[in-house]
Coordinates of C-alpha atoms and ligand atoms in Angstrom, one line a residue:
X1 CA -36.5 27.4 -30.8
X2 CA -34.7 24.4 -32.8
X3 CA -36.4 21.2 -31.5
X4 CA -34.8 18.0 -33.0
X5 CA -36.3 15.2 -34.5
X6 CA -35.7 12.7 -31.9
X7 CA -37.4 14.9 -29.4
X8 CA -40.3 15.1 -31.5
X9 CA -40.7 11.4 -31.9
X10 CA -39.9 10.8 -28.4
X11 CA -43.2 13.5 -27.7
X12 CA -45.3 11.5 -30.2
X13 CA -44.6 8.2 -28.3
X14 CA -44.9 9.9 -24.7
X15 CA -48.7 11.1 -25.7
X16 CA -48.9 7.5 -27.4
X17 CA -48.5 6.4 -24.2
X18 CA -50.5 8.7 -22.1
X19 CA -53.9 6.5 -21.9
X20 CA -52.0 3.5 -21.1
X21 CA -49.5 4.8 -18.3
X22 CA -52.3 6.7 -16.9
X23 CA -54.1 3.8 -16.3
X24 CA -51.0 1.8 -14.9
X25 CA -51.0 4.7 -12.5
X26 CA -53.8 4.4 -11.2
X27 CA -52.4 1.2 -10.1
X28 CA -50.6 1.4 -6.4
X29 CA -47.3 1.7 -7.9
X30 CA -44.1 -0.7 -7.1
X31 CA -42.7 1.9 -4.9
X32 CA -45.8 2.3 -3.0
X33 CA -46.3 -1.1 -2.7
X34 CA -42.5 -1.6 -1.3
X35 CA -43.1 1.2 0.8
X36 CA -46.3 -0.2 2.5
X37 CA -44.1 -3.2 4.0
X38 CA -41.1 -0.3 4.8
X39 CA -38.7 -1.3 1.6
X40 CA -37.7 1.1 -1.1
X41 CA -38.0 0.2 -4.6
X42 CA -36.1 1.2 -7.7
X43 CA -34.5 0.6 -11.0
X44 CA -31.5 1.9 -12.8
X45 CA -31.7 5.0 -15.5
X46 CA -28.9 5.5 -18.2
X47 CA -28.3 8.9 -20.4
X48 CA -29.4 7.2 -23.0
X49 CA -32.8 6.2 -21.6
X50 CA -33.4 9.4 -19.6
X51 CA -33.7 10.7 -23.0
X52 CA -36.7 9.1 -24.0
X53 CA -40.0 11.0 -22.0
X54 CA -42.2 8.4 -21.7
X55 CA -39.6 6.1 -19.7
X56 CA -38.9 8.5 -17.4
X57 CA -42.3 8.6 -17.0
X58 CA -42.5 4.9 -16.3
X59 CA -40.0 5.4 -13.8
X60 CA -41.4 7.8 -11.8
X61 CA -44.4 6.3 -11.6
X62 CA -42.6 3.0 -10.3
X63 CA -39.8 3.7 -8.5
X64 CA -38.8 5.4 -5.3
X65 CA -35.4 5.0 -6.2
X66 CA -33.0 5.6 -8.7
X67 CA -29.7 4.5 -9.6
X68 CA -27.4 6.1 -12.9
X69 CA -26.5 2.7 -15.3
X70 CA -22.9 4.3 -16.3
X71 CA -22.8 7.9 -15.4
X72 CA -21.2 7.8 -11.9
X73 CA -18.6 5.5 -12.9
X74 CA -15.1 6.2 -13.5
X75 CA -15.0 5.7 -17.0
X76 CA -17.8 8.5 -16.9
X77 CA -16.7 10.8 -14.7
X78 CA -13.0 11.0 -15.3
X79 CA -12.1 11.6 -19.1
X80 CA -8.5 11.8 -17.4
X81 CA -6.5 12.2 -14.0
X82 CA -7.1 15.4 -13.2
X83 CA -10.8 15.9 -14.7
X84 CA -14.3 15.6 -13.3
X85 CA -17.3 15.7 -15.8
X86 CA -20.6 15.2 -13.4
X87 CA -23.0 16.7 -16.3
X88 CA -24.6 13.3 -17.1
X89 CA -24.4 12.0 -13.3
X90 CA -25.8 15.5 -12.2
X91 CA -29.1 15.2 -14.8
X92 CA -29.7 12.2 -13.2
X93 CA -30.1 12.8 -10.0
X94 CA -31.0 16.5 -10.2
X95 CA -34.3 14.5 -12.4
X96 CA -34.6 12.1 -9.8
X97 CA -34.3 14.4 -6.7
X98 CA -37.2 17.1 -8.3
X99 CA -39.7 14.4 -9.1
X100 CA -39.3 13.0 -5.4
X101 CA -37.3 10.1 -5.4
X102 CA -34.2 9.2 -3.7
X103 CA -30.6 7.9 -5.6
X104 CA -28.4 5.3 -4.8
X105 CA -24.7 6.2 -6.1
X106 CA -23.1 3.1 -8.2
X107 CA -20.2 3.0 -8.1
X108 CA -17.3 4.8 -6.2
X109 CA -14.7 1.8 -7.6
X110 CA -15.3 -0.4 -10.2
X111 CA -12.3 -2.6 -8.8
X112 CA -11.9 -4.4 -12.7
X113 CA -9.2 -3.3 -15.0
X114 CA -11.4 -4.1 -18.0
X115 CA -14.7 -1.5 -16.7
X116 CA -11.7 1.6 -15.5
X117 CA -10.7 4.1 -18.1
X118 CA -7.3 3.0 -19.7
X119 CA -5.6 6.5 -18.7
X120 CA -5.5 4.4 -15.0
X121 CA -3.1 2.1 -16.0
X122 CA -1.4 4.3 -18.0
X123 CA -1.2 6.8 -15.0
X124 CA 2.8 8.4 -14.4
X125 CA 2.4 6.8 -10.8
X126 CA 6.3 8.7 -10.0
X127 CA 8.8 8.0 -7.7
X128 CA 6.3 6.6 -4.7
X129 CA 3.7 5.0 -6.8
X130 CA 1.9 3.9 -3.7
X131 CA 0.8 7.3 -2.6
X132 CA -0.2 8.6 -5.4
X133 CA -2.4 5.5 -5.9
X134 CA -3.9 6.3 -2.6
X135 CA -4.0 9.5 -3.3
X136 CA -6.0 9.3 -7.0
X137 CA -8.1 6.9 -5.4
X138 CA -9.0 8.9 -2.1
X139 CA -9.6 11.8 -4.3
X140 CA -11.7 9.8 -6.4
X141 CA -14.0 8.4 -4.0
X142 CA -13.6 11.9 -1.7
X143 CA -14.8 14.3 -4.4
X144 CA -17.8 12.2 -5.8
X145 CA -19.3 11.0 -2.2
X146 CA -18.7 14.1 -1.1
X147 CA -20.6 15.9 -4.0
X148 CA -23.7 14.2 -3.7
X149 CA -24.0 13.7 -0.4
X150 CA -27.1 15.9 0.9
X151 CA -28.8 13.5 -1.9
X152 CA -27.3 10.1 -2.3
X153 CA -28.1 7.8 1.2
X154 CA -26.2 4.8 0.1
X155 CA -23.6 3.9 -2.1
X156 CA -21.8 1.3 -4.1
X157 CA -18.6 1.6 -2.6
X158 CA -16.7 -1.0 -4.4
X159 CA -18.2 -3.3 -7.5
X160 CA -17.4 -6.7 -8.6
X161 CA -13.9 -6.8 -6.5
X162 CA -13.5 -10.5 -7.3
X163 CA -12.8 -13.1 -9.8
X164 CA -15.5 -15.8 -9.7
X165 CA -13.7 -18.1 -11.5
X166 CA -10.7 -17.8 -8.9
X167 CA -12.4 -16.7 -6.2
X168 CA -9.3 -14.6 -5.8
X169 CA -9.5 -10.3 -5.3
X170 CA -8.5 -8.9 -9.0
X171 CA -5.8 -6.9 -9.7
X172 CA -6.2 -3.5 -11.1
X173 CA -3.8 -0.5 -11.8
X174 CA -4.6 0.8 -8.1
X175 CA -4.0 -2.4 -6.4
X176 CA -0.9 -3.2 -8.0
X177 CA 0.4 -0.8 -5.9
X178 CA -1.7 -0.7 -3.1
X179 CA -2.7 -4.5 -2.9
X180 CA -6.2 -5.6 -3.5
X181 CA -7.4 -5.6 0.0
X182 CA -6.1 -2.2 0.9
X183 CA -7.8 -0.5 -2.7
X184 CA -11.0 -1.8 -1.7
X185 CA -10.4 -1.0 2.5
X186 CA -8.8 3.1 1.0
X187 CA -12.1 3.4 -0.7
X188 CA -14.6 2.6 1.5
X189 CA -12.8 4.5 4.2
X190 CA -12.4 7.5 1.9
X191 CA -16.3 7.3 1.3
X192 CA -17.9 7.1 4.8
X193 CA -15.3 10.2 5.7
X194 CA -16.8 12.1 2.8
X195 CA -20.5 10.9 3.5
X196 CA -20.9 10.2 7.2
X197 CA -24.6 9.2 7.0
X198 CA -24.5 7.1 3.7
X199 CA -24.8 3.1 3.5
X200 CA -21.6 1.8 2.4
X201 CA -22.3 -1.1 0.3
X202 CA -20.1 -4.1 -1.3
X203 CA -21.6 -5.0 -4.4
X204 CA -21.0 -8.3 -6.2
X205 CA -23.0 -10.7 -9.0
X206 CA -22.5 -13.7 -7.0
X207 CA -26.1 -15.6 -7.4
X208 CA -27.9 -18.3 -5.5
X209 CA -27.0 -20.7 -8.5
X210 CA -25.4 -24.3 -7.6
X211 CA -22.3 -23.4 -10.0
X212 CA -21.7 -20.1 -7.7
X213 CA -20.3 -21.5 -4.8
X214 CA -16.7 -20.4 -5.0
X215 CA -17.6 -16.9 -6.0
X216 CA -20.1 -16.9 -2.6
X217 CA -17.1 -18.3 -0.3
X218 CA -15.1 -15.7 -1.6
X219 CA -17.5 -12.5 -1.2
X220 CA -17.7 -13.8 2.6
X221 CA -14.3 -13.9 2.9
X222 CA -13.6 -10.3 1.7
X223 CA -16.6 -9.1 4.3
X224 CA -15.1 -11.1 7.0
X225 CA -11.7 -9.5 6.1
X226 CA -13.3 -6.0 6.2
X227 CA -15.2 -6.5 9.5
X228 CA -12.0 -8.0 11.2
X229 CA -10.2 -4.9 10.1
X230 CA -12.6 -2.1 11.2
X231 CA -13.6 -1.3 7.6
X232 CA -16.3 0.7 7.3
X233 CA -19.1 -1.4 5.8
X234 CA -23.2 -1.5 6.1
X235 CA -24.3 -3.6 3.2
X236 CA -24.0 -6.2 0.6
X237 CA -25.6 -5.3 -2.5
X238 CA -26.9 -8.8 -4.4
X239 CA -27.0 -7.8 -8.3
X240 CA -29.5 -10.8 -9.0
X241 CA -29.0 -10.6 -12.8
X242 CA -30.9 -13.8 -12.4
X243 CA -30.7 -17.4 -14.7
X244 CA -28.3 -19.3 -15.8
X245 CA -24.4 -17.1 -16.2
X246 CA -24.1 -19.6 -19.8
X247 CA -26.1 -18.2 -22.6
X248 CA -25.9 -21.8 -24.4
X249 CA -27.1 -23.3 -21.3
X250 CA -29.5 -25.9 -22.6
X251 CA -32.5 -25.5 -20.5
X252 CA -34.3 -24.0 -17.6
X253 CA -32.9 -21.3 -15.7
X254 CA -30.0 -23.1 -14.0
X255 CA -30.0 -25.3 -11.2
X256 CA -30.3 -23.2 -7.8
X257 CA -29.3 -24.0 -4.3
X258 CA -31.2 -22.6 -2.1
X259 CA -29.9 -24.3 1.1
X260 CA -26.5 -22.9 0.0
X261 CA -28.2 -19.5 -0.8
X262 CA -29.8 -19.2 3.0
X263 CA -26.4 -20.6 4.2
X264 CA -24.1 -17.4 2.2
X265 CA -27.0 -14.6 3.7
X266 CA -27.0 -15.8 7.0
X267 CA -23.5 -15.8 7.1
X268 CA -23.8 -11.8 5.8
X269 CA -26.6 -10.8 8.1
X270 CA -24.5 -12.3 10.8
X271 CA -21.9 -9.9 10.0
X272 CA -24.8 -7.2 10.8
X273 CA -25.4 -6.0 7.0
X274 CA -27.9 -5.0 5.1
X275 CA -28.7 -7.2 2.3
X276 CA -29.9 -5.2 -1.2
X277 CA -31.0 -6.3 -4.5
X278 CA -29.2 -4.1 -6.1
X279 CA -29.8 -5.6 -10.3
X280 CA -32.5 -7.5 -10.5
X281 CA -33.3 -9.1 -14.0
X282 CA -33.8 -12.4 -15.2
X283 CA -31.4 -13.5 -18.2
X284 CA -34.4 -15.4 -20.6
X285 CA -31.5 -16.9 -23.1
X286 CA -32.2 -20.5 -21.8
X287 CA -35.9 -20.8 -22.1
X288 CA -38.3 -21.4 -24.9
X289 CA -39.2 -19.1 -27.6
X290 CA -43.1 -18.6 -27.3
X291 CA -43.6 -15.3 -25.0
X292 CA -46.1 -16.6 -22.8
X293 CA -44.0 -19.9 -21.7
X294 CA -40.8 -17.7 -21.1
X295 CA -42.6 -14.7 -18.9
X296 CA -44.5 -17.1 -16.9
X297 CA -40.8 -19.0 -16.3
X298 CA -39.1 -15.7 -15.4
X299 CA -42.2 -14.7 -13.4
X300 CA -41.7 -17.5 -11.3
X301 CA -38.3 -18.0 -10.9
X302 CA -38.2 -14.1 -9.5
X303 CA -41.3 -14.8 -7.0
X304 CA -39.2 -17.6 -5.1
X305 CA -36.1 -15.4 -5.5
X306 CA -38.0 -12.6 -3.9
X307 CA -39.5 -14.1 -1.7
X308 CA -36.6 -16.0 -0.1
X309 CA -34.5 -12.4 0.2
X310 CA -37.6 -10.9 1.5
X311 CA -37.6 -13.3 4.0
X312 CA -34.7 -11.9 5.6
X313 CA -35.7 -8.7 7.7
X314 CA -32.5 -6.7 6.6
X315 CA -33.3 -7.0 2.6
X316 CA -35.2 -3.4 2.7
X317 CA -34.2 -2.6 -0.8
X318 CA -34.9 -3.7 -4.0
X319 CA -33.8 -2.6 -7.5
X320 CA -34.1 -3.3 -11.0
X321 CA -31.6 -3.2 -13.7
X322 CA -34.1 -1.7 -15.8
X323 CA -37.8 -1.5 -16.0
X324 CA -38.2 -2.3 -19.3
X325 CA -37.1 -4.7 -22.2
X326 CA -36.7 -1.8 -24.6
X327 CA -33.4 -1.1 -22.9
X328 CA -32.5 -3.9 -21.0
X329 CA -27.8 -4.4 -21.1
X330 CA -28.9 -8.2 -21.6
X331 CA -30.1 -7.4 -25.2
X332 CA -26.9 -6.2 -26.7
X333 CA -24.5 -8.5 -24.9
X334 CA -26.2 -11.4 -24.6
X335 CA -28.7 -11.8 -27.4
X336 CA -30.9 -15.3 -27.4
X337 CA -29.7 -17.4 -30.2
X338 CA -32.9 -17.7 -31.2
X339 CA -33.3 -14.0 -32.7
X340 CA -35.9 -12.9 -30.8
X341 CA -36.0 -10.1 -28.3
X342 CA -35.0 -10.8 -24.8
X343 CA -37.9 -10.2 -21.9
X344 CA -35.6 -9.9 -18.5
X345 CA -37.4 -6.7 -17.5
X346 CA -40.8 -6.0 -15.4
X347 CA -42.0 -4.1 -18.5
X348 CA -42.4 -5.1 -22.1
X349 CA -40.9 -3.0 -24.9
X350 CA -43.5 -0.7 -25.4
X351 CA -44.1 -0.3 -21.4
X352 CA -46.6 -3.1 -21.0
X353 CA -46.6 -4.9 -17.7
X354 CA -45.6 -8.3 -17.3
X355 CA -46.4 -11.1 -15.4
X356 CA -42.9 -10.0 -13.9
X357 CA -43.9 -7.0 -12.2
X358 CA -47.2 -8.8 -11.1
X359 CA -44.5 -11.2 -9.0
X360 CA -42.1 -8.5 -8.2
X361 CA -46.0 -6.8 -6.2
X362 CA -47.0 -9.8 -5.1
X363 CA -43.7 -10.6 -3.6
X364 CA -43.4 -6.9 -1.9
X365 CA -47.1 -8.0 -0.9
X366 CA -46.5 -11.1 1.0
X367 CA -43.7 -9.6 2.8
X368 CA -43.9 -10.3 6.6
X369 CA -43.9 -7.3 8.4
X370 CA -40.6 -7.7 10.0
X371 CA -40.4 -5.9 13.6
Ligands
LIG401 O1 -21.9 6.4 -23.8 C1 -21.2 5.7 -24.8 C2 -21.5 6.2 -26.2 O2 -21.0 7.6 -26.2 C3 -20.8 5.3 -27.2 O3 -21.1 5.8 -28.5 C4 -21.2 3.9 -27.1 C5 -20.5 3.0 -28.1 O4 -20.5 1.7 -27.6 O5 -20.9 3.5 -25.8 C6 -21.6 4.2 -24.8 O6 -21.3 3.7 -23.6 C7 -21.8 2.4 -23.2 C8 -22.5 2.6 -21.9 O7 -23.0 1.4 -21.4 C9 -23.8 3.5 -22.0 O8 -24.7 2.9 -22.9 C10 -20.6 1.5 -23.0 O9 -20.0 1.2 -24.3 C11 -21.1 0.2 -22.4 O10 -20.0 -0.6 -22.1 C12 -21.9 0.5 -21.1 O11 -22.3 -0.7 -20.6 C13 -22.8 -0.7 -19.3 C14 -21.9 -1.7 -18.5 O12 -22.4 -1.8 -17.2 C15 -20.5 -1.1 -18.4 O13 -20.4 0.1 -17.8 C16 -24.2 -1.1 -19.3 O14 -25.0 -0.1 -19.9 C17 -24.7 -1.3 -17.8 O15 -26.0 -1.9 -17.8 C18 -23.7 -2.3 -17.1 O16 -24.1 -2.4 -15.8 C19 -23.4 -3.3 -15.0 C20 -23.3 -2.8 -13.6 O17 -22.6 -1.5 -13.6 C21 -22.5 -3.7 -12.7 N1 -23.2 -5.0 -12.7 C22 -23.4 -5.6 -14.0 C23 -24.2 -4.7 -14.9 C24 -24.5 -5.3 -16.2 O18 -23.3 -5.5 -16.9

């Protein structure tokens, strides 16, 4: 049997790692600790991590949910119109399924041109362009929901429909022809037909930073627009890729409104949603340079996050982008201008815990036990 040399190495660091994660589990794991106040915790697993044996590892000893970084999008699944390629989505979840944990599906429509495969807007959309938008959509969302659902209970319908800076819906290759309102209405109502019993979720980076008020305003309006027309919807997911949204921003982690914050989730629970934390990290780039200071400040910050959503009876889910540093998306697009490596995650680079997954238990801890 060949074996490669990166599977070697990555068996070398797994039994490096063996003493330490067996003591970590011995720990009541995050998941467990979720579980005990009836939330669900998880984090997100790319290809390219799920290689690595010892992460995995981490995750299932952490998580109770999981949700694919890249490999359910369109830009995955669809190397053209007529193609499905679930190999990388189907390792995934066939990995996360056997070791007992449950998937959320991210996402059915990324609704920005820039995140779609270019053959989209290149797409011969014919005579009616219209129905064949609808229908490359509907088959879209159809084939995927429908695919996994015996093991996917909630799903990402639609991602990131809106421009913050506008506040306005964004225009994509579908919605030109559709309308922006209807592409995001045609795919949820394509996905609870395909998947009767999953959560339909709107999902959205809106924050509860002071400089995120027009981007809030507008994520209520497109709910209230979907409950007014009958749209099938059950939840918002809140990314919380937490701190400030400027990577030069001179201090601190931004200014937050939390009075604004309470205001924007009351108005969504009052819609009767669910409200998950679909992406939580904490973006360091602001804070100071010596470890200790900035873990302790990201600690924090996360504990009165969490602790605000958890105070809201229909937050039941919680999920990181990522449980460790090692491969955390923040480290490639937004480096720290200092040089040094960026700490948004729970775990450190070599799978140490952090005084962020200390708040991220004690958070799940103090949860009241709501009803
Ligand atoms: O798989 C290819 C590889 O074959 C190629 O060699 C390499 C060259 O760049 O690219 C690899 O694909 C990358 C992929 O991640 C897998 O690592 C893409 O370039 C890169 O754009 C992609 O980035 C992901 C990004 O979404 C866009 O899909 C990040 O990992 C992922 O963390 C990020 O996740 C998003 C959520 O979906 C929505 N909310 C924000 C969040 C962070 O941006």
């Amino acid at each position: 049997m060949l074996v490669d040399r990166r599977t070697v190495l990555a068996g070398a660091a797994a039994l490096a790692l063996a003493p330490r994660m067996a003591q970590a589990a011995a720990e009541p794991s995050l998941a467990r600790i979720a579980q005990a106040k009836g939330m669900c915790f998880g984090s997100t697993m790319g290809l390219r991590n799920f290689l690595d044996p010892a992460y995995r590892q981490l995750n299932a000893s952490q998580c109770g949910l999981i949700v694919p970084e890249t490999e359910m999008k369109w830009v995955a699944l669809r190397p053209d119109a007529r193609t499905f390629d679930f190999a990388a989505a189907d390792r995934i979840v066939d990995w996360a399924t056997s070791n007992g944990m449950g998937v959320r599906g991210h996402t059915l429509l990324w609704h920005s041109e820039r995140w779609m495969p270019d053959w989209v807007a290149k797409h011969d959309y014919g005579p009616d362009p219209r129905k064949e938008a609808e229908r490359l959509l509907t088959e879209h969302v159809a084939t995927v929901a429908r695919r996994y659902a015996d093991r996917i209970d909630s799903f990402d319908v639609v991602n990131e429909g809106i421009d913050p800076d506008t506040g306005l819906l964004r225009e994509t290759a579908l919605s030109r022809h559709l309308g922006a309102e209807a592409t995001i209405d045609i795919a949820f109502r394509a996905a609870r037909e395909a998947a009767p019993r999953a959560e339909l979720v709107y999902n959205d980076f809106m924050t509860w930073r002071a400089d995120d008020g027009r981007h809030r305003a507008a994520v209520l309006r497109l709910l209230e627009g979907m409950k007014t027309r009958g749209v099938p919807i059950d939840g918002l997911g809140v990314q919380s890729h937490l701190g400030s949204k400027y990577s030069d921003a001179p201090t601190g982690l931004g200014q937050v409104d939390e009075r604004a914050w309470r205001a924007f989730l009351d108005e969504v629970v009052g819609m009767g949603l669910n409200l998950l934390v679909t992406e939580l990290d904490v973006h360091d780039n602001p804070l100071p340079t010596a470890i200790e200071v900035r873990d302790r400040a990201v600690a924090d910050h996360a504990r009165a996050y969490l602790d605000l959503m958890l105070s809201y009876p229909a937050c039941k889910t919680v999920m990181c982008w990522g449980l460790s540093d090692r491969y955390t998306w923040l480290a490639g697009s937004r480096p720290r201008p200092d040089g040094t490596p960026k700490r948004p995650c729970p775990y450190d680079a070599d799978f140490r815990p952090k005084p962020l997954r200390a708040a991220i238990a004690g958070a799940f801890g103090a949860r009241p036990m709501h009803g």
